[in-house]
mmCIF file of C-alpha atoms in Angstrom:
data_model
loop_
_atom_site.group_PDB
_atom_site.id
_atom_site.type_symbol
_atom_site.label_atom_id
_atom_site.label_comp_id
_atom_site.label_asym_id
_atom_site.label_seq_id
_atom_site.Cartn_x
_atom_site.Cartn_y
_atom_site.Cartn_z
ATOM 1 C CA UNK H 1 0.000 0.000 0.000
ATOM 2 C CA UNK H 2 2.657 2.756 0.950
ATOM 3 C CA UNK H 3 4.979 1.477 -2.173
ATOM 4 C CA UNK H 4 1.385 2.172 -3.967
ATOM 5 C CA UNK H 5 1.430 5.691 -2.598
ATOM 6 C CA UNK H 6 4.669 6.347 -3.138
ATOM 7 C CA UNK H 7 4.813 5.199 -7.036
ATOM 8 C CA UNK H 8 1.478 7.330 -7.558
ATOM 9 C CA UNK H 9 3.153 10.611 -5.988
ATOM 10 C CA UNK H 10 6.479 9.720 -8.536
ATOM 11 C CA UNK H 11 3.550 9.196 -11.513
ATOM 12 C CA UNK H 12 2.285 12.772 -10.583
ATOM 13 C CA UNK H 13 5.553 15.008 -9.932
ATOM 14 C CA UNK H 14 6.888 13.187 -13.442
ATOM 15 C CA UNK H 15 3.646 14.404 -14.844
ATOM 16 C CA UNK H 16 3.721 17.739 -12.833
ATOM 17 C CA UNK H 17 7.302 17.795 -14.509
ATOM 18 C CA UNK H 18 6.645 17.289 -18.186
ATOM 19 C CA UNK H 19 3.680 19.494 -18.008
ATOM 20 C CA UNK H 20 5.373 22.657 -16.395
ATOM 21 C CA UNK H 21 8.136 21.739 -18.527
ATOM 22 C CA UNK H 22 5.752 22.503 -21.600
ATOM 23 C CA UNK H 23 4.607 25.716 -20.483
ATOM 24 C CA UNK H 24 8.028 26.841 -19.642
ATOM 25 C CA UNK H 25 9.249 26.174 -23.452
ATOM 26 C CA UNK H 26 5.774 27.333 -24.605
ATOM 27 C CA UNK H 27 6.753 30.916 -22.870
ATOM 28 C CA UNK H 28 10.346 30.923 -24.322
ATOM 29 C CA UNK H 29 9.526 30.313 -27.639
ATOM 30 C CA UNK H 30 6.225 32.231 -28.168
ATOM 31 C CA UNK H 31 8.196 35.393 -25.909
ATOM 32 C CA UNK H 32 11.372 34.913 -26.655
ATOM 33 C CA UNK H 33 12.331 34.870 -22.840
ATOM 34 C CA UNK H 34 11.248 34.298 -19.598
ATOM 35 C CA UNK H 35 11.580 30.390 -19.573
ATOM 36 C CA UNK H 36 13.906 30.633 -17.074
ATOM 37 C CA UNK H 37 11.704 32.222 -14.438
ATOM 38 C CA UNK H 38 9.550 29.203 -15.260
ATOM 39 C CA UNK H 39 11.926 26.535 -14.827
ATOM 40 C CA UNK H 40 13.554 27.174 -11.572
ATOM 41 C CA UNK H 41 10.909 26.015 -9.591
ATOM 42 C CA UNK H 42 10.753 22.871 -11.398
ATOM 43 C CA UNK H 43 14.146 22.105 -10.237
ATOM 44 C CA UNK H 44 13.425 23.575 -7.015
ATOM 45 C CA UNK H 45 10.143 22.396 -6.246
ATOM 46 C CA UNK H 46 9.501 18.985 -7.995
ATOM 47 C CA UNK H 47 13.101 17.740 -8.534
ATOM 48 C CA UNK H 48 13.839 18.426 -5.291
ATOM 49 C CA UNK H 49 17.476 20.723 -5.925
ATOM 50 C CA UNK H 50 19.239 22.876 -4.135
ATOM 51 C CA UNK H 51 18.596 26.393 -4.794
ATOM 52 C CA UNK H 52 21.932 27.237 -6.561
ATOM 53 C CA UNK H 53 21.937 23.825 -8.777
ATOM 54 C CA UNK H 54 18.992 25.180 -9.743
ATOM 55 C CA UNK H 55 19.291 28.176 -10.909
ATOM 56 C CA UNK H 56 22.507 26.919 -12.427
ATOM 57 C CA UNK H 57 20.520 23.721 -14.069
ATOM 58 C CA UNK H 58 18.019 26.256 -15.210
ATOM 59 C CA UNK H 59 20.389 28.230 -17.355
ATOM 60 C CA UNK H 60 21.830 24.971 -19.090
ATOM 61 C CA UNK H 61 17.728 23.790 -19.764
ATOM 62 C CA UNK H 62 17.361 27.064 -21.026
ATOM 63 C CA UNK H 63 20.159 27.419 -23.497
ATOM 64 C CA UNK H 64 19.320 24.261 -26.026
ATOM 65 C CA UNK H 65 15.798 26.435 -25.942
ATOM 66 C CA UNK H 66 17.013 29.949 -26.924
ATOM 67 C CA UNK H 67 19.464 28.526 -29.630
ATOM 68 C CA UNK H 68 16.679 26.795 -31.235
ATOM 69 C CA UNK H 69 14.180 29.822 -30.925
ATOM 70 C CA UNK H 70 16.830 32.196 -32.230
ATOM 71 C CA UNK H 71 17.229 29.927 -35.537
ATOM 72 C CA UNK H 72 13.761 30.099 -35.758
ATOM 73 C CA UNK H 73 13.457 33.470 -35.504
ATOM 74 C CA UNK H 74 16.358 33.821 -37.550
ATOM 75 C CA UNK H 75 15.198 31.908 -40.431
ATOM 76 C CA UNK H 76 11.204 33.714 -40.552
ATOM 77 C CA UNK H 77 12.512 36.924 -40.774
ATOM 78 C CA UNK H 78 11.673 38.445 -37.619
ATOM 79 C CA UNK H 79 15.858 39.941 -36.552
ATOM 80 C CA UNK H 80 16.381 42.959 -37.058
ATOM 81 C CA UNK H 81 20.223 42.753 -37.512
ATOM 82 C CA UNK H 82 21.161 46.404 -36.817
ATOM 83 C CA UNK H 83 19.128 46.754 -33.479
ATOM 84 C CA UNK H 84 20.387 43.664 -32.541
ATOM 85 C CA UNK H 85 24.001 44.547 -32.740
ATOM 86 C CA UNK H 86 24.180 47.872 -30.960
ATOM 87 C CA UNK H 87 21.704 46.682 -28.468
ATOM 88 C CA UNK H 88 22.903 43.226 -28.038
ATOM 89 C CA UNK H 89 26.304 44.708 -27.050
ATOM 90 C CA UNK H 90 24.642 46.540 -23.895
ATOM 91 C CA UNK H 91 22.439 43.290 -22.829
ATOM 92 C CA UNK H 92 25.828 41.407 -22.729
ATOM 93 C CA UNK H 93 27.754 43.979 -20.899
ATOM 94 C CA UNK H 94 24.461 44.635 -18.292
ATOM 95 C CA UNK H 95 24.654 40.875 -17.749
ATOM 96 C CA UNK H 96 27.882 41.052 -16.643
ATOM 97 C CA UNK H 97 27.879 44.072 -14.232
ATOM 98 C CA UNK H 98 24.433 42.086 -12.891
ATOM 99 C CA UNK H 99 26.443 39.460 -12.182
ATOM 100 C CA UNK H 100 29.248 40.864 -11.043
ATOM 101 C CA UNK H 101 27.239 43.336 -8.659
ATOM 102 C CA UNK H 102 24.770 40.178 -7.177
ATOM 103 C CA UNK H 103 26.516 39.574 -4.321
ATOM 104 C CA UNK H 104 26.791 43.803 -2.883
ATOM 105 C CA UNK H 105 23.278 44.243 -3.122
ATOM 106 C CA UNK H 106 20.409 43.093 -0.727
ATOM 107 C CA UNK H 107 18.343 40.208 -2.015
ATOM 108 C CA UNK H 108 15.314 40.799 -1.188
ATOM 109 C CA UNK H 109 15.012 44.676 -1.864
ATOM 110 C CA UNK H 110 16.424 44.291 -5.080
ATOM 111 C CA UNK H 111 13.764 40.871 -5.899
ATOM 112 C CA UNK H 112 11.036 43.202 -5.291
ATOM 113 C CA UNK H 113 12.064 45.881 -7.263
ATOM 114 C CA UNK H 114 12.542 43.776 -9.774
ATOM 115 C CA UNK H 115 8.854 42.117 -9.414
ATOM 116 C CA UNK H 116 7.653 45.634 -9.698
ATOM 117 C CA UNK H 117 8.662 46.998 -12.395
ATOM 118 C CA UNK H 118 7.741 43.464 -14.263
ATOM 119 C CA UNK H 119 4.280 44.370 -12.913
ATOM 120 C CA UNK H 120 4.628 47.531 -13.769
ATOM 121 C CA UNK H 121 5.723 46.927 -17.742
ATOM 122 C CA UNK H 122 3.156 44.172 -17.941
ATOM 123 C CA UNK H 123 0.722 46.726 -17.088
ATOM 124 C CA UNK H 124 1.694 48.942 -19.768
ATOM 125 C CA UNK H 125 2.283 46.289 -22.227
ATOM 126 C CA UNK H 126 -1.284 45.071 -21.331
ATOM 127 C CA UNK H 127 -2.676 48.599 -22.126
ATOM 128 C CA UNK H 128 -0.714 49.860 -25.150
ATOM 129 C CA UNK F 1 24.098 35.966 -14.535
ATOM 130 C CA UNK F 2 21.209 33.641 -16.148
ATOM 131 C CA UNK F 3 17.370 34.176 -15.240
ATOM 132 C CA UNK F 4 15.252 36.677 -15.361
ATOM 133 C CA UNK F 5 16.842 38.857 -18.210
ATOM 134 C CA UNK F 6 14.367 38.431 -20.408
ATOM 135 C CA UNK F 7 11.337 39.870 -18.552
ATOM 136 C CA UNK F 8 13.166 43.216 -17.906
ATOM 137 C CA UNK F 9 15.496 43.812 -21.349
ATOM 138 C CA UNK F 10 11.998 42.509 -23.481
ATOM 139 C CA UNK F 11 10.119 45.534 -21.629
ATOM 140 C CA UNK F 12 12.568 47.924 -22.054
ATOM 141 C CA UNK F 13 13.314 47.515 -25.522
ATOM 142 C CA UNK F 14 9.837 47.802 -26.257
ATOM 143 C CA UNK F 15 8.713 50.622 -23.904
ATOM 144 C CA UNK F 16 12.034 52.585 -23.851
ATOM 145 C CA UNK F 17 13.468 52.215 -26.777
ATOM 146 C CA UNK F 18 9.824 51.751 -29.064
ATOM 147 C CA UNK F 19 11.395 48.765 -30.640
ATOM 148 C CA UNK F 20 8.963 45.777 -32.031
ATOM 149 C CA UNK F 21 7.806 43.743 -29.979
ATOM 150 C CA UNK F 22 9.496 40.124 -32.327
ATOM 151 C CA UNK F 23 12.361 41.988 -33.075
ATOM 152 C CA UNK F 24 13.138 42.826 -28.903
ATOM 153 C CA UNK F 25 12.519 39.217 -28.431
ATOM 154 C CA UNK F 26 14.929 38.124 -31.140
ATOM 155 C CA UNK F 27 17.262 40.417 -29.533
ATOM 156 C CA UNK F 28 17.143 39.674 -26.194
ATOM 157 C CA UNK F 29 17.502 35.654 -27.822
ATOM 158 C CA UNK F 30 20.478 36.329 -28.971
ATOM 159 C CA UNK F 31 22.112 38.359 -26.386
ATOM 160 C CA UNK F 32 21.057 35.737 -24.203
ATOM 161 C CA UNK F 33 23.066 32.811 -25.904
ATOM 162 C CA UNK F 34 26.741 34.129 -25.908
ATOM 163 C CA UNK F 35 25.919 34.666 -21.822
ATOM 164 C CA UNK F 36 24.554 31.684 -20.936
ATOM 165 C CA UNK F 37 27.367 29.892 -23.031
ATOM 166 C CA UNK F 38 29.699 31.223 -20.167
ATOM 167 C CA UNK F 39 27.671 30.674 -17.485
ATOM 168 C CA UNK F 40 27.178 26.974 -18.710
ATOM 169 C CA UNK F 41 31.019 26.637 -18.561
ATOM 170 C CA UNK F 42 31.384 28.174 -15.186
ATOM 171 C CA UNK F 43 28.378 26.139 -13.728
ATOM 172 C CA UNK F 44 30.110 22.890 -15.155
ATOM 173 C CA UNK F 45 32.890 23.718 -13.920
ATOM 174 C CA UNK F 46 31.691 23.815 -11.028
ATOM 175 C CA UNK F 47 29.754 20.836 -10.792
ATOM 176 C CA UNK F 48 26.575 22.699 -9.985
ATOM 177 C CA UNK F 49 24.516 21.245 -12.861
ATOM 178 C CA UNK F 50 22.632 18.372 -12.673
ATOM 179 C CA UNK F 51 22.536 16.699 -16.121
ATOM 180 C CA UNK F 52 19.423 14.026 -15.367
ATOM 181 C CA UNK F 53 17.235 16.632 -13.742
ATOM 182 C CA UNK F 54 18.070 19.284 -16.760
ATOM 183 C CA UNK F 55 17.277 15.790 -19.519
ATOM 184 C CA UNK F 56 13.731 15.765 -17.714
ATOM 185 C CA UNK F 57 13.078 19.272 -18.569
ATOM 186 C CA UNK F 58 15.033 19.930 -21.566
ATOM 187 C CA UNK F 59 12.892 17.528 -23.497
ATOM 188 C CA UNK F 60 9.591 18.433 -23.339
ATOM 189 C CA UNK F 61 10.361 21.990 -23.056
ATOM 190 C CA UNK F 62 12.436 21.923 -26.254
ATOM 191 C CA UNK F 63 9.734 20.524 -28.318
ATOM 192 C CA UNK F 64 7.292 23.156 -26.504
ATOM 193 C CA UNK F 65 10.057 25.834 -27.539
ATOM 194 C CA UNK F 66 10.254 25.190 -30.941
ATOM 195 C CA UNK F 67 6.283 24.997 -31.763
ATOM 196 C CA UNK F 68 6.011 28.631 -29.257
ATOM 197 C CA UNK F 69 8.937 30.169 -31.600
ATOM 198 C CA UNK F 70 7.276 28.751 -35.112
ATOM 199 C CA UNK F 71 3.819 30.135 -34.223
ATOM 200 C CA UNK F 72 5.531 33.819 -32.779
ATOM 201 C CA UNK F 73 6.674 35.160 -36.340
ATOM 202 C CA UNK F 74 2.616 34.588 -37.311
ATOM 203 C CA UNK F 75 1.144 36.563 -34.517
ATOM 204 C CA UNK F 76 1.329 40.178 -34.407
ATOM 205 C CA UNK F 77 3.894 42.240 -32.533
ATOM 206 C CA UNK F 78 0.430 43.517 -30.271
ATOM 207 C CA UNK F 79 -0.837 40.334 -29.436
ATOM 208 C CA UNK F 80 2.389 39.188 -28.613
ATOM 209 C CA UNK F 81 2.817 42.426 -26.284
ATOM 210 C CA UNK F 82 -0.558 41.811 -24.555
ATOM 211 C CA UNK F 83 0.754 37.808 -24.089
ATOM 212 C CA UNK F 84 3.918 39.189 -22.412
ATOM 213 C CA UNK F 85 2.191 41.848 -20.804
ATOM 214 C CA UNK F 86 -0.350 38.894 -19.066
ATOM 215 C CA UNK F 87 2.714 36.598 -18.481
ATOM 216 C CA UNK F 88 5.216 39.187 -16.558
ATOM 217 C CA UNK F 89 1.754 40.556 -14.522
ATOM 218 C CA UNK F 90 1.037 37.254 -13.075
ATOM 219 C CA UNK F 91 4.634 36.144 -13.011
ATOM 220 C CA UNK F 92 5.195 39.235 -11.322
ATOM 221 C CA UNK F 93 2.636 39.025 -8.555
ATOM 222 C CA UNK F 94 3.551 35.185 -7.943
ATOM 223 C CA UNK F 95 7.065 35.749 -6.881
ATOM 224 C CA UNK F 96 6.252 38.738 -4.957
ATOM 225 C CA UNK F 97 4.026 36.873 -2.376
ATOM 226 C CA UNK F 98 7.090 34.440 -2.515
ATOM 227 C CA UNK F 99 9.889 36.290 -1.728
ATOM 228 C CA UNK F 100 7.504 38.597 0.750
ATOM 229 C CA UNK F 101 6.450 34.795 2.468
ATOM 230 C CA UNK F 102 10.063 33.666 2.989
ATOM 231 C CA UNK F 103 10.814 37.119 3.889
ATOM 232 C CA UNK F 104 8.527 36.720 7.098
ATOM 233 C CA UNK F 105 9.450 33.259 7.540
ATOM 234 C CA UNK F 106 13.236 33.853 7.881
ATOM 235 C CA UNK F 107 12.117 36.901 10.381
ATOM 236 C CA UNK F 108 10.861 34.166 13.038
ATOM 237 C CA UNK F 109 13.157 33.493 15.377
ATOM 238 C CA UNK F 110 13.783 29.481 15.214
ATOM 239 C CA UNK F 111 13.726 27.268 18.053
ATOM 240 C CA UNK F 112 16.208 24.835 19.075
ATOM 241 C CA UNK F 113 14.787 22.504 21.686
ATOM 242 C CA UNK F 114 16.931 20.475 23.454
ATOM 243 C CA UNK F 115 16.316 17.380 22.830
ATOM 244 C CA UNK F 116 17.905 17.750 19.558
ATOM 245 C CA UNK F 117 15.092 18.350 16.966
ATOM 246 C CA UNK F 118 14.291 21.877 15.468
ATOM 247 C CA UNK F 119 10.782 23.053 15.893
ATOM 248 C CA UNK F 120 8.716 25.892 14.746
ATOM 249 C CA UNK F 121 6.133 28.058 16.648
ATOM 250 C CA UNK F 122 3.174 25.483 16.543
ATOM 251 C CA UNK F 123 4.886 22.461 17.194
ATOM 252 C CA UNK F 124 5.606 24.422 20.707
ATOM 253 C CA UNK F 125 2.671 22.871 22.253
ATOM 254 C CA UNK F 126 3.357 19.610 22.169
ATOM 255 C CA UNK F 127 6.814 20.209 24.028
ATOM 256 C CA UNK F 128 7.493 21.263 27.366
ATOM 257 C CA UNK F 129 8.868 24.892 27.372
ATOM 258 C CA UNK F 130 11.926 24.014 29.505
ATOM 259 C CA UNK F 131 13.318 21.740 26.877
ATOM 260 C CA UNK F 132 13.686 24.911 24.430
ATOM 261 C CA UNK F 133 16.448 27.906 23.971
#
């Protein structure tokens, strides 16, 4: 009985799994980002990781995904090559100085500032 | 370095900088790949990823991805925007009561009784108070 309870809660995280899974790649193709956000509780929550596997597990999921989108995207036409260059540039060095400036800031301050404004441009973007 | 990037360069691109909506996701696809490519390589290095958990989720996600990214170059750039805009609202709101819930749950002080376990507020009453710091 308990080895039948425990193989039906396996049956329903692997199913919780594949179908959060879905929606996270759903989001990162359709958007072009914001997979990631998606995926870390996966790891967190139904595989059962550590907080900084995680996030670090999340990145590598996420990668395979963004290649393939951008090929996509590529290929239909939708890059616009000159934006992408001079702006691209600035994402790459902004990542950097993110990462760089993680660990002098406080966590929870900057999370919710960060929620915020998300709330705050999907408001906008909502509205036009 | 990783998550998140996305939901704030997609915004301002489009709001800031009145870019299209498929062309500031293309971008911020692109700028995200040389990044993560690092970050991969440091994470390995590492040891920090976990290949068999990452298999479970790369696979249906991927084939998710790639039907998302074929049916995004169909829609227009403002449905698209109002998607997003639904997607970082409730994304948004989710990880606020998140981080505000661990918040207050780190702000309890925790409980070390005696006897060795470590107990929370509620499980007080079933323990004598002597037997706890």
């Amino acid at each position: 009985m308990k080895a039948d309870a425990l193989s039906k809660k396996k049956k329903l995280t692997a199913l919780c799994t594949i179908a959060a899974s879905v929606a996270a790649g759903c989001v990162n193709g359709l958007f072009g980002g914001g997979g990631g956000m998606l995926v870390v509780p996966i790891f967190t929550v139904l595989l059962s990781l550590e907080v900084k596997k995680a996030h670090a597990t999340a990145v590598a999921a996420i990668l395979p995904m963004s290649v393939v989108s951008a090929i996509i995207y590529i290929v239909k036409g939708c890059v616009e090559w000159n934006i992408t260059y001079s702006v691209g540039g600035g994402v790459i060095a902004g990542g950097v100085i993110g990462a760089l400036l993680l660990k002098k800031v406080n966590n929870f301050l900057l999370s919710m500032v960060f929620y915020l404004i998300m709330i705050a441009a999907g408001v906008k973007m909502l509205i036009g | 370095m990783g998550m998140g990037g996305g939901t704030l360069t997609i915004p301002i691109l489009t709001l800031a900088l009145g870019i299209g909506q498929k062309a500031a996701q293309a971008v911020n696809l692109i700028s995200f790949v040389p990044m993560a490519v690092v970050t991969v390589a440091i994470h390995c290095k590492n040891r920090l990823i976990d290949i068999g958990a990452m298999i479970k989720v790369v696979i249906p996600a991927l084939a998710a991805c790639v039907v998302g990214a074929l049916i995004a170059p169909a829609l227009s750039s403002r449905a698209l925007s109002i998607g997003f805009g639904i997607f970082l609202i409730i994304l948004g709101a989710a990880q606020s009561i998140v981080a505000i819930k661990n918040k207050l749950k780190k702000s309890k002080p925790e409980r070390i009784c005696k006897c060795g376990g470590s107990y929370n507020c509620f499980v007080l009453d079933y323990c004598d108070k002597e037997y706890f710091n």
